[in-house]
């Protein structure tokens, strides 16, 4: 029984593999960028929380 690879010439397989590798690299870059944005948002929210807590305790001490 013929396989999917047997329908393509070797150069077609290489082209498909290269395209798949490029798409994978692009998707990985997008995921990394999204992850970094989420980390920045999380850090900003944490700092806001810490600032609010510090203001609260300073108000209690004064």
Coordinates of C-alpha atoms in Angstrom, one line a residue:
X1 CA 0.0 0.0 0.0
X2 CA 1.5 3.4 -1.0
X3 CA 2.3 5.9 1.8
X4 CA 1.7 9.6 1.6
X5 CA 5.5 10.1 1.2
X6 CA 5.6 8.0 -1.9
X7 CA 3.3 10.5 -3.7
X8 CA 5.8 13.3 -3.3
X9 CA 9.2 13.6 -4.9
X10 CA 12.2 13.9 -2.4
X11 CA 12.5 17.6 -3.1
X12 CA 8.8 18.1 -2.3
X13 CA 9.4 16.4 1.0
X14 CA 12.3 18.7 1.8
X15 CA 10.1 21.7 0.8
X16 CA 7.3 20.5 3.1
X17 CA 9.7 19.9 5.9
X18 CA 11.2 23.3 5.6
X19 CA 7.8 24.9 5.5
X20 CA 6.7 23.0 8.6
X21 CA 9.9 24.0 10.4
X22 CA 9.3 27.7 9.5
X23 CA 5.8 27.5 10.7
X24 CA 6.9 25.8 13.9
X25 CA 9.5 28.5 14.5
X26 CA 7.0 31.2 13.9
X27 CA 4.5 29.6 16.4
X28 CA 7.2 29.2 19.0
X29 CA 8.2 32.8 18.7
X30 CA 4.5 33.9 19.0
X31 CA 4.1 31.8 22.1
X32 CA 7.3 33.1 23.7
X33 CA 6.2 36.7 23.0
X34 CA 2.7 36.1 24.5
X35 CA 4.3 34.4 27.5
X36 CA 6.7 37.4 28.1
X37 CA 3.7 39.8 27.9
X38 CA 1.8 37.8 30.4
X39 CA 4.8 37.8 32.7
X40 CA 5.1 41.6 32.4
X41 CA 1.4 41.9 33.2
X42 CA 1.7 39.6 36.2
X43 CA 4.8 41.5 37.5
X44 CA 3.0 44.8 37.2
X45 CA -0.1 43.5 39.0
X46 CA 2.2 42.2 41.8
X47 CA 4.0 45.5 42.1
X48 CA 0.6 47.3 42.3
X49 CA -0.5 44.9 45.0
X50 CA 2.7 45.4 47.0
X51 CA 2.4 49.2 46.6
X52 CA -1.2 49.2 47.9
X53 CA -0.2 47.0 50.8
X54 CA 2.7 49.3 51.7
X55 CA 0.4 52.4 51.6
X56 CA -2.1 50.6 53.8
X57 CA 0.5 49.7 56.4
X58 CA 2.0 53.2 56.3
X59 CA -1.5 54.7 56.9
X60 CA -2.0 52.4 59.8
X61 CA 1.4 53.4 61.4
X62 CA 0.8 57.1 61.0

